[in-house]
Tab-separated table of C-alpha atoms and ligand atoms in Angstrom:
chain	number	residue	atom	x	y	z
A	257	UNK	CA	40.528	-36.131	-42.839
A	258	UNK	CA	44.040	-36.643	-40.754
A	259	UNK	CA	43.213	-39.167	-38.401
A	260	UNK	CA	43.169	-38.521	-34.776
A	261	UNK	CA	43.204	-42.023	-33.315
A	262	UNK	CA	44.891	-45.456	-33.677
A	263	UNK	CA	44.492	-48.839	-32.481
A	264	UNK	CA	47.169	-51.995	-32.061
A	265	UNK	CA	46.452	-55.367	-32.001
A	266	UNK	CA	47.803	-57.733	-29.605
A	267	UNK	CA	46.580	-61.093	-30.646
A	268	UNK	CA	47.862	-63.134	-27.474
A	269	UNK	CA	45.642	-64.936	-25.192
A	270	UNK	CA	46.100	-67.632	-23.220
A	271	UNK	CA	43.540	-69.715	-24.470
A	272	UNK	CA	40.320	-69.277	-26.968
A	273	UNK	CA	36.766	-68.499	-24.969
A	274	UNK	CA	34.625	-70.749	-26.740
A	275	UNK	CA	32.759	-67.931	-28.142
A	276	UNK	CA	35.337	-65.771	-29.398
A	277	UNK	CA	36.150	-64.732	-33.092
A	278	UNK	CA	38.276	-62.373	-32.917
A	279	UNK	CA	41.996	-62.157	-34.386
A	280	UNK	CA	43.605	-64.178	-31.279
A	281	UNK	CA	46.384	-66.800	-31.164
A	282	UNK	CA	46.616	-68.847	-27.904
A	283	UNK	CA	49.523	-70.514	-26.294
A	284	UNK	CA	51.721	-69.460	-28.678
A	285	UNK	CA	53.366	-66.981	-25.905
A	286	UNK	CA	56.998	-67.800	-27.776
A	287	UNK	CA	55.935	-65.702	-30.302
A	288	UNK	CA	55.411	-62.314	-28.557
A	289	UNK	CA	58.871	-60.815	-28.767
A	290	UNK	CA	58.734	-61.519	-32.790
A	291	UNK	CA	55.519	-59.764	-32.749
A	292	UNK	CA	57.374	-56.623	-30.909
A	293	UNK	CA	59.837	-56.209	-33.266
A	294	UNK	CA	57.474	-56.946	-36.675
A	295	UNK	CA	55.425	-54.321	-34.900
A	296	UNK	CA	58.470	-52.133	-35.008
A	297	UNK	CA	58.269	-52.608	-38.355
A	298	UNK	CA	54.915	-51.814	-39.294
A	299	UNK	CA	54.894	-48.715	-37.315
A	300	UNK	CA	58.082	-47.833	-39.410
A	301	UNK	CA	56.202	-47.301	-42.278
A	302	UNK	CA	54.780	-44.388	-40.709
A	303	UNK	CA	57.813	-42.451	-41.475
A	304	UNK	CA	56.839	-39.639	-39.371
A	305	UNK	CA	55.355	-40.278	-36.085
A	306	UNK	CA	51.472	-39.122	-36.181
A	307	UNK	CA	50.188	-37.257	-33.023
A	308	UNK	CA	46.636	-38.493	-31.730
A	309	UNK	CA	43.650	-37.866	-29.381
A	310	UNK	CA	42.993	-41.521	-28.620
A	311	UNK	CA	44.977	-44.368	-28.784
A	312	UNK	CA	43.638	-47.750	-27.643
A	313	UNK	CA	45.703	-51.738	-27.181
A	314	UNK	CA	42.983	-53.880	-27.931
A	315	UNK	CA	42.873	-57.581	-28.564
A	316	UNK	CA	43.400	-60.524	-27.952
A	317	UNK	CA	44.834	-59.375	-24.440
A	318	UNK	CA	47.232	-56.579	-24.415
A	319	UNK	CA	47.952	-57.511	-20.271
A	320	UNK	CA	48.974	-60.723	-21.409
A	321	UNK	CA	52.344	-59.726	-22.502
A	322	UNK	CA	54.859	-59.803	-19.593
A	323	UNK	CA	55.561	-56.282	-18.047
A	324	UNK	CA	59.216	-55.444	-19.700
A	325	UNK	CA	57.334	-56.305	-23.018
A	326	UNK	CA	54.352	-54.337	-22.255
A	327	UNK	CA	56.681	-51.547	-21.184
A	328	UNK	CA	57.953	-51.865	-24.794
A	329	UNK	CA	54.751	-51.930	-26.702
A	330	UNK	CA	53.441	-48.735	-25.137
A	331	UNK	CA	56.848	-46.642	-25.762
A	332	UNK	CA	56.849	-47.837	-29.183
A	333	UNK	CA	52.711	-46.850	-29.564
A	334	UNK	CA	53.615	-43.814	-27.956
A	335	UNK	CA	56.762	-42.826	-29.775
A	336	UNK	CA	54.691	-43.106	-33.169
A	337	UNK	CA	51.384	-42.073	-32.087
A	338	UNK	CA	52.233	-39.004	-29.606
A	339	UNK	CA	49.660	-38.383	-27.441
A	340	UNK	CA	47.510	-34.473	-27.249
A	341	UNK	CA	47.894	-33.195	-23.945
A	342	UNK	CA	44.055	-34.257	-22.931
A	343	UNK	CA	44.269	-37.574	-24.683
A	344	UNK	CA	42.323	-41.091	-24.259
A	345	UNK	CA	45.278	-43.994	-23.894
A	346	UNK	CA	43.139	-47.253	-23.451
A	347	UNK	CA	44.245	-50.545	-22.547
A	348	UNK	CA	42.085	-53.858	-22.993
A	349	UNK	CA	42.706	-55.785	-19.576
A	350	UNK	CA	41.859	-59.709	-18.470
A	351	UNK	CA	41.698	-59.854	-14.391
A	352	UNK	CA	43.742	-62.748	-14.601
A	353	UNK	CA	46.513	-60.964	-15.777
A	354	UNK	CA	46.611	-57.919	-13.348
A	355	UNK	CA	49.454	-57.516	-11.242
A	356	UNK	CA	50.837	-54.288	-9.200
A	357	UNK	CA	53.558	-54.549	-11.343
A	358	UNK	CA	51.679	-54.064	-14.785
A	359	UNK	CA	49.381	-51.338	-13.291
A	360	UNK	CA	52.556	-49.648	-13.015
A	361	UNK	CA	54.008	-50.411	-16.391
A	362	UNK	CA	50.386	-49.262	-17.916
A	363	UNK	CA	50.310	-45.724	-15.371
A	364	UNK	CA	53.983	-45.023	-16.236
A	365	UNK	CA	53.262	-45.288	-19.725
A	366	UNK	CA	50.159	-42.452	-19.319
A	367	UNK	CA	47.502	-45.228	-19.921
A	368	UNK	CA	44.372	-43.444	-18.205
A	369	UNK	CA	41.633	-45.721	-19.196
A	370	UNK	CA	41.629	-50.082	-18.750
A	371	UNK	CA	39.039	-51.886	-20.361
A	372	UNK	CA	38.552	-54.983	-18.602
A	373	UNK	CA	37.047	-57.797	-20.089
A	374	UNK	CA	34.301	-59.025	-16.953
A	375	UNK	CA	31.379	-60.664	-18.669
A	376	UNK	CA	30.080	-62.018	-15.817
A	377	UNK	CA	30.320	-62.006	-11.845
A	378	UNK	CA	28.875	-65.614	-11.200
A	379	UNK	CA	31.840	-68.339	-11.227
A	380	UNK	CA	29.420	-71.065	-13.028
A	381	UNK	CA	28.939	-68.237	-15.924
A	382	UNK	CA	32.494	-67.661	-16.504
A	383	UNK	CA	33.319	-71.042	-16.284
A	384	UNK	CA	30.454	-71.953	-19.568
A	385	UNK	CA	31.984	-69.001	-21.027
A	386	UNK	CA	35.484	-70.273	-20.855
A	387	UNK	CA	36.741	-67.844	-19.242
A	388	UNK	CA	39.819	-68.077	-17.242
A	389	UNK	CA	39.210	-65.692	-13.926
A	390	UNK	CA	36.568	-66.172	-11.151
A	391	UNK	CA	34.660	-62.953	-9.479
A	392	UNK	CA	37.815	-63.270	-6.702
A	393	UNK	CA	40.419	-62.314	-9.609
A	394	UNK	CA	37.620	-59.060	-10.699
A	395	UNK	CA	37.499	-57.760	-7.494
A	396	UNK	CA	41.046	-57.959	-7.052
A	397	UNK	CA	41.671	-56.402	-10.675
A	398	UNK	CA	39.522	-53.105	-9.552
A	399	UNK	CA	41.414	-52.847	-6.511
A	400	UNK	CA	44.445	-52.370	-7.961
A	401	UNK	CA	43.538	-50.385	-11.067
A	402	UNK	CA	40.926	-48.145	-9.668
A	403	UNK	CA	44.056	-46.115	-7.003
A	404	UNK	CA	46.088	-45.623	-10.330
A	405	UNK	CA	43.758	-45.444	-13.069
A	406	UNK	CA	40.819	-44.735	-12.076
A	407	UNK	CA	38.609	-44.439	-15.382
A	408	UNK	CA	37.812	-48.317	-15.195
A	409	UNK	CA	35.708	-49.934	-18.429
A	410	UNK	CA	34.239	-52.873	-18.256
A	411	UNK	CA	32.517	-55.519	-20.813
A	412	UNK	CA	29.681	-57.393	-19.641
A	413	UNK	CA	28.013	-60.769	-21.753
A	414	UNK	CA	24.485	-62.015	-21.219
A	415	UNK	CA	22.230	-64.240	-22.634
A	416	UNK	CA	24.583	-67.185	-21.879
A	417	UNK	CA	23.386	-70.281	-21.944
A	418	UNK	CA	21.048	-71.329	-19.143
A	419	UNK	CA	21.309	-67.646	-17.609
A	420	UNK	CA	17.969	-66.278	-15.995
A	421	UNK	CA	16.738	-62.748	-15.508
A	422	UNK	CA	17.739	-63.051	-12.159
A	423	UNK	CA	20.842	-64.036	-12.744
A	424	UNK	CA	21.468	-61.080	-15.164
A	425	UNK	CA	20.021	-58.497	-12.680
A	426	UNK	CA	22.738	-59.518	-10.220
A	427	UNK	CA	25.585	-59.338	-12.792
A	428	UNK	CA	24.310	-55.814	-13.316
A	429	UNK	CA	23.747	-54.670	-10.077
A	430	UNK	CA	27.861	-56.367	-8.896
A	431	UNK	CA	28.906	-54.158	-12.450
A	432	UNK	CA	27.883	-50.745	-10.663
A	433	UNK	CA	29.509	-51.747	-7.156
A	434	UNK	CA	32.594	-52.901	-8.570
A	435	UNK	CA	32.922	-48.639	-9.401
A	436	UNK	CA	33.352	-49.082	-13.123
A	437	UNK	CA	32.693	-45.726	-15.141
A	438	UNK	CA	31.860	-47.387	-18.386
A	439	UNK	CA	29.727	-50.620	-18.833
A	440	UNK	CA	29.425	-52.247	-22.278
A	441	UNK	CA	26.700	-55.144	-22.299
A	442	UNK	CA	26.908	-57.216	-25.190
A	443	UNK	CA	24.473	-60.399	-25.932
A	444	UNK	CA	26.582	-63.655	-26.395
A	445	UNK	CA	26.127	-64.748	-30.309
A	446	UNK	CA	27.372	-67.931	-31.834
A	447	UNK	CA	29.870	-67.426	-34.575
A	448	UNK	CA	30.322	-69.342	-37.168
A	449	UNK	CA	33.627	-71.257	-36.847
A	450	UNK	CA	33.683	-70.888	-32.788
A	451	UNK	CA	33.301	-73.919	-30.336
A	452	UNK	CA	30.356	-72.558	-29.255
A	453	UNK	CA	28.867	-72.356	-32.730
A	454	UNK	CA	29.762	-76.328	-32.604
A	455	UNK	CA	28.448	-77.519	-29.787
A	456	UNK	CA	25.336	-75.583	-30.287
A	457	UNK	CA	24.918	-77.434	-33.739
A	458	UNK	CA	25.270	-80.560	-32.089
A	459	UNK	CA	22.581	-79.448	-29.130
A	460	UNK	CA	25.030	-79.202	-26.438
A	461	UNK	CA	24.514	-75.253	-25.618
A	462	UNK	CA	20.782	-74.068	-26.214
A	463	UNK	CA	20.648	-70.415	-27.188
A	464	UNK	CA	18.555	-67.725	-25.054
A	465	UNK	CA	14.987	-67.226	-26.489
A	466	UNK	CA	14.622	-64.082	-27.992
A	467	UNK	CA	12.043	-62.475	-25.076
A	468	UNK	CA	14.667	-63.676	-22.689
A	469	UNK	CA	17.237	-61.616	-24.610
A	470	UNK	CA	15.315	-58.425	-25.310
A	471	UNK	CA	14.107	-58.596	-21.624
A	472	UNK	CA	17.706	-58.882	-20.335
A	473	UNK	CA	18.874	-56.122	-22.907
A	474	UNK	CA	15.738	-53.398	-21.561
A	475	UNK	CA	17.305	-54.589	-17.916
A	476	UNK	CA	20.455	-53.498	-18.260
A	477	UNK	CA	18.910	-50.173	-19.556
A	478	UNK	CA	16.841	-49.539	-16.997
A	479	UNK	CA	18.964	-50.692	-14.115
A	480	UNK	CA	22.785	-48.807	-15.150
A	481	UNK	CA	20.573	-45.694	-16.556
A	482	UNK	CA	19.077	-45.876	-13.010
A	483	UNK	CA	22.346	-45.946	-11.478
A	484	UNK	CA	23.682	-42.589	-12.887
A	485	UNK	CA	25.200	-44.135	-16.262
A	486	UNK	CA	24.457	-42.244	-19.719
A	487	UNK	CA	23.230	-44.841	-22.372
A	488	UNK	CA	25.066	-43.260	-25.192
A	489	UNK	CA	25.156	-46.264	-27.614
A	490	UNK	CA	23.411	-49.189	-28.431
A	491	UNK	CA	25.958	-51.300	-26.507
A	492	UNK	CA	27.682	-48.962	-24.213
A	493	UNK	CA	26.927	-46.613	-21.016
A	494	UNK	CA	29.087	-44.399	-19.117
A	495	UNK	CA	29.378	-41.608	-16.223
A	496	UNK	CA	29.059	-38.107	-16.997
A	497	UNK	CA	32.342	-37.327	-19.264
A	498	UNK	CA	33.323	-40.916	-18.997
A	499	UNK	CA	32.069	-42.041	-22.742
A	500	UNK	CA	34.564	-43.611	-24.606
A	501	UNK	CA	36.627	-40.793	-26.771
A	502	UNK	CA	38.559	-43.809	-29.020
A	503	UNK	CA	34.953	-45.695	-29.861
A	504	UNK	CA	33.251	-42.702	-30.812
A	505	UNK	CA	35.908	-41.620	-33.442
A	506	UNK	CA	34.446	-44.815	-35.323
A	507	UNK	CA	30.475	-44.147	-34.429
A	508	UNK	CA	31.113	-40.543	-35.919
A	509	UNK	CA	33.039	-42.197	-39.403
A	510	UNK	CA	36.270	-40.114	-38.235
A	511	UNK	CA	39.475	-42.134	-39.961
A	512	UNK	CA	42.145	-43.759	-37.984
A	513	UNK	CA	45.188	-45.632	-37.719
A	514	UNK	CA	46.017	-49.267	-36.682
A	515	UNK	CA	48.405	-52.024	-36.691
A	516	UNK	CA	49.025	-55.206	-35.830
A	517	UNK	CA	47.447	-58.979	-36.971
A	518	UNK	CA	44.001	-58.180	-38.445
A	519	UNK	CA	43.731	-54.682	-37.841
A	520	UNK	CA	41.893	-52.241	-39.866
A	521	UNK	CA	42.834	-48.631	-40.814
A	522	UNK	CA	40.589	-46.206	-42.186
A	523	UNK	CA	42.691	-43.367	-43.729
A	524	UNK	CA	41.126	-40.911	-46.611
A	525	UNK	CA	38.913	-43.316	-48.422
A	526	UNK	CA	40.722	-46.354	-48.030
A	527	UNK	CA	40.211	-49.322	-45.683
A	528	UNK	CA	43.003	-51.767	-44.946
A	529	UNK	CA	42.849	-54.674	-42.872
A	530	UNK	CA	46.223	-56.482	-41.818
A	531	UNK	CA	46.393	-60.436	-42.891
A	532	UNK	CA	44.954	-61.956	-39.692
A	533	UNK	CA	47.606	-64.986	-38.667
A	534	UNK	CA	49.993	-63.729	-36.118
A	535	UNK	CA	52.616	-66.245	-38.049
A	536	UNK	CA	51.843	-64.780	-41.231
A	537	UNK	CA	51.660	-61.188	-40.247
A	538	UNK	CA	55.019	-61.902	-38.675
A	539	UNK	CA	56.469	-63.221	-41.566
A	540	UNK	CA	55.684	-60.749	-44.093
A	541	UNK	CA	57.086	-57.426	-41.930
A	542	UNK	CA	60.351	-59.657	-41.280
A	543	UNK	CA	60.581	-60.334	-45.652
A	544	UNK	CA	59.747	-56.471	-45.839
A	545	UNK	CA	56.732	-56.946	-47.549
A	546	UNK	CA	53.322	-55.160	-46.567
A	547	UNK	CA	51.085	-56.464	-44.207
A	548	UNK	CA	47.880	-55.693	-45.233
A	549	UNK	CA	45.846	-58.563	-46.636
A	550	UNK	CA	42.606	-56.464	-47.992
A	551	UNK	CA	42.394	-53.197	-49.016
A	552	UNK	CA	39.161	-50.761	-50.931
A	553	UNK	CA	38.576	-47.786	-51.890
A	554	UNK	CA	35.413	-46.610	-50.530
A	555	UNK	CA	33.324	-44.903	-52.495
A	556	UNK	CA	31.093	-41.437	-50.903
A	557	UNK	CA	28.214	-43.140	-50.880
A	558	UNK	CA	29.183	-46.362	-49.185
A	559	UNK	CA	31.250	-44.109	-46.775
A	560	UNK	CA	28.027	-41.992	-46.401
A	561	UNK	CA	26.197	-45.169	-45.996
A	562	UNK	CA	28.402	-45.975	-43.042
A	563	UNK	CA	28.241	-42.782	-41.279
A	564	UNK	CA	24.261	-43.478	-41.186
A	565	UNK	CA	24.179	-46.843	-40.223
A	566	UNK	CA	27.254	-45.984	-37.172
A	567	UNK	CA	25.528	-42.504	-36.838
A	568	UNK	CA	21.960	-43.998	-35.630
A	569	UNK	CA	23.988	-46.918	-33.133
A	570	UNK	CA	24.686	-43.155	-30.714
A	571	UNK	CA	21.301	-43.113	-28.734
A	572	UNK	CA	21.387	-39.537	-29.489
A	573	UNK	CA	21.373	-40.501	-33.776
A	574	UNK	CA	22.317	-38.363	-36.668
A	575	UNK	CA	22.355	-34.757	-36.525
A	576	UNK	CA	20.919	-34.275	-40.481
A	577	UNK	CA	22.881	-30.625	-40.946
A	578	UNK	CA	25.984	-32.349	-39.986
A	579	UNK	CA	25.179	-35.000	-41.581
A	580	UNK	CA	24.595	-33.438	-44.907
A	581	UNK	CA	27.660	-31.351	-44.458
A	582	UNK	CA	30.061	-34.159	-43.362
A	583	UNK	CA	28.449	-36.354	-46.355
A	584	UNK	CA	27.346	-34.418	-48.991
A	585	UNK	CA	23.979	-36.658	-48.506
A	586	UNK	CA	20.953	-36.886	-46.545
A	587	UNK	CA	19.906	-40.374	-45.293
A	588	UNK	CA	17.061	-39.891	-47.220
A	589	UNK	CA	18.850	-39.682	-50.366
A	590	UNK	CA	20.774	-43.192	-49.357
A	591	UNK	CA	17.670	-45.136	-48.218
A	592	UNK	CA	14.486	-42.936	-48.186
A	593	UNK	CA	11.653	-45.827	-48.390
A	594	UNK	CA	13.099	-47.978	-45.642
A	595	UNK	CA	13.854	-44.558	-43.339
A	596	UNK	CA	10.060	-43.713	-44.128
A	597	UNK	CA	9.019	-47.379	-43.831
A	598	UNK	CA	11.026	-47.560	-40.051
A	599	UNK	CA	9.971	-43.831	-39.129
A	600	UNK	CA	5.810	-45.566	-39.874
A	601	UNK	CA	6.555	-48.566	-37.055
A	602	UNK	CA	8.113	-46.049	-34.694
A	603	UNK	CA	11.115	-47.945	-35.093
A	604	UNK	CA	13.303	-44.574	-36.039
A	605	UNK	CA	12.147	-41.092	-34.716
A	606	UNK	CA	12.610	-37.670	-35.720
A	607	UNK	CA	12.754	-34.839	-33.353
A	608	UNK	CA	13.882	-31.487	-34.516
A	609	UNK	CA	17.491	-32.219	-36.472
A	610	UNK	CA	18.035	-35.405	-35.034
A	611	UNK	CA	16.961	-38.475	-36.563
A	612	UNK	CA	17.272	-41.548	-33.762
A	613	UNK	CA	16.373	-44.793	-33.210
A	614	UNK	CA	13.223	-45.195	-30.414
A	615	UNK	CA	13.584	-47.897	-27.655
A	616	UNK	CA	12.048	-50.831	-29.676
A	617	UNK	CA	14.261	-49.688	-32.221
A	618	UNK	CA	16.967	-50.349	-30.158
A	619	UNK	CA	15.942	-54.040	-29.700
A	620	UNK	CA	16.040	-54.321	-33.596
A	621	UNK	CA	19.346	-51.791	-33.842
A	622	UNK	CA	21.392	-54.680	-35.921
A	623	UNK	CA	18.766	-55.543	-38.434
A	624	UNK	CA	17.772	-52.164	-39.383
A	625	UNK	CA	21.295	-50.736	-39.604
A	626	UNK	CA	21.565	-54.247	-42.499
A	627	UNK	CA	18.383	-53.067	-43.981
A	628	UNK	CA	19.836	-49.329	-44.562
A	629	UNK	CA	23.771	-50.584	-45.596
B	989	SF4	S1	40.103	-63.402	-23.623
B	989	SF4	FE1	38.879	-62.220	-25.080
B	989	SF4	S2	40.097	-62.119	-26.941
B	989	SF4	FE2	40.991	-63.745	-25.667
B	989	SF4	S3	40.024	-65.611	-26.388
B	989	SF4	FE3	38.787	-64.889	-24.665
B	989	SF4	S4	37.182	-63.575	-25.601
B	989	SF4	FE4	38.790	-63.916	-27.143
């Protein structure tokens, strides 16, 4: 029940990617050293530092910080989350923000793992995506991580607007050259609240058909299984011993730590997400009050619930002993009918003590995980 992992939030970008909904504030660079030191704070309440197996700087863009505060941020994550001899310290990375310098600040500080956030190898795809780099500024970005740190992630987006098959197929095929050991592919969705979401209501972006998607999604399958990479969960796919420790603390329901704007700690049975303005979050560690804006108590079953639904996103699925001994439950006791009723369209399988979903289950992974929450 002690967690093993944590996670901090660095909110900064330099602008918002049309698509993006995550807990990001853009241009407001003046605020970083206030965000240090309310950091500081946070991590203060710790009382006693709190030794881990993975830590990981997501955001926002953790590389966006100059290097001296960088520097800062990983001696302070490192002085209250003190890393096992053998542990996972992940960075989240934006080419644009590489520099020899900051690979140097991020291998001095032990990081062994940057995440880098690719999405796409053609300029004209970046550019509708809003992102800031170019395939120039990716390539250079490997070059100079790969000699330090070699265990290179990186995120890949398709189904942008306009994209073809084709188009996708190269994106995969530049993903495996560029020597990455861990691919994640994620669709592009339109968020509610999100320019993209916008100028799709007005019919300025058209969304990818749905064959289009679930063609591109079975092509990125085939093609980085093909190259030597595991498919290990829905999203994600990795070299032998190359899976990603930090991610599958949360597939497996383990409990962790986290600060920083909008972050989300899972410790016993309690969930607590930080309030998710920088300003605000700020603000309240500088008055000395708490920053956490929600917090519940989860109950067994809607833990047990979770651990399903998370459980079945690992291609390999649940194991039911462990299941039932981590839980107490057996997904059949949560949601028999609809485990039945998916088992019947060959949606789910069963093989032995593992209960998994099959490759067109894959292709419907989101809705049936909502079906058995
Ligand atoms: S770089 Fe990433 S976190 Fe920042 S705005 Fe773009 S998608 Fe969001």
């Amino acid at each position: 029940m002690t967690p093993r992992s944590a996670y901090l939030h660095v909110p900064f970008c330099t602008h918002r990617c049309g698509y993006c909904n995550f807990t990001v504030i853009a241009g407001r660079d003046d605020l970083m050293e206030a965000y240090i030191e309310a950091i500081e704070e946070e991590l203060a309440l710790l009382k006693t530092p709190r030794p881990v197996d993975t830590l990981f700087l997501g955001g926002g863009t953790p590389t966006h910080l100059p290097p001296d505060q960088l520097a800062k941020l990983l001696d302070l994550a490192t002085r209250w989350f003190p890393m096992a001899a053998d542990a996972e310290l992940s960075v989240e990375a934006n080419p644009i923000d590489i520099t020899p310098e900051k690979v140097d600040v991020l291998a001095a500080a032990g990081v062994n793992r940057v995440s880098l956030g690719v999405q796409s190898f053609h300029d004209a795809k970046l550019k509708l995506l809003e992102r800031d780099h170019r395939r120039a500024e990716i390539e250079a970005a490997a070059e100079q991580i790969l000699p330090k740190i070699p265990n290179l992630a990186i995120d890949m987006i398709f189904a942008a607007p306009g994209e073809t098959l084709d188009q996708w197929q190269d994106d995969l095929r530049s993903a495996v050259e560029l020597g990455a050991q861990h691919i994640s592919t994620y669709g592009l969705t339109f968020e509610k609240g999100t320019s993209f979401w916008a100028r799709r209501e007005k019919r300025q972006l058209t969304e990818a058909d749905e064959e289009l998607q679930r063609e591109m999604y079975l092509a990125a399958i085939d093609h980085l299984t093909g190259s030597g990479l595991e498919h290990y969960e829905v999203s994600n796919f990795a070299r032998p011993g190359f899976r990603s420790r930090h991610n599958q603390q949360y597939w497996l329901g383990r409990r962790y730590f986290a600060a920083g704007p909008g972050a989300s700690r899972h410790i016993d049975l309690r969930r607590e997400t930080n309030h998710r303005s920088t300003t605000t979050y700020i603000k309240r560690l500088f008055q000395g009050r708490s920053p956490v804006a929600e917090s519940e108590e989860l109950t067994p079953d809607m833990k047990a619930r979770e651990r399903l639904v998370f459980g079945l996103r690992m291609i390999r699925g649940i194991h039911l002993p462990t299941f039932q001994q981590e839980t107490g439950t057996t997904p059949w006791d949560l949601a028999g009918a609809k485990i039945d009723h998916f088992l019947d369209l060959q949606l789910l399988e069963r093989e032995g003590d593992q209960l998994r979903l099959t490759r067109d289950g894959l292709l419907l992974g989101d809705a049936i995980c909502v079906e058995l929450m």
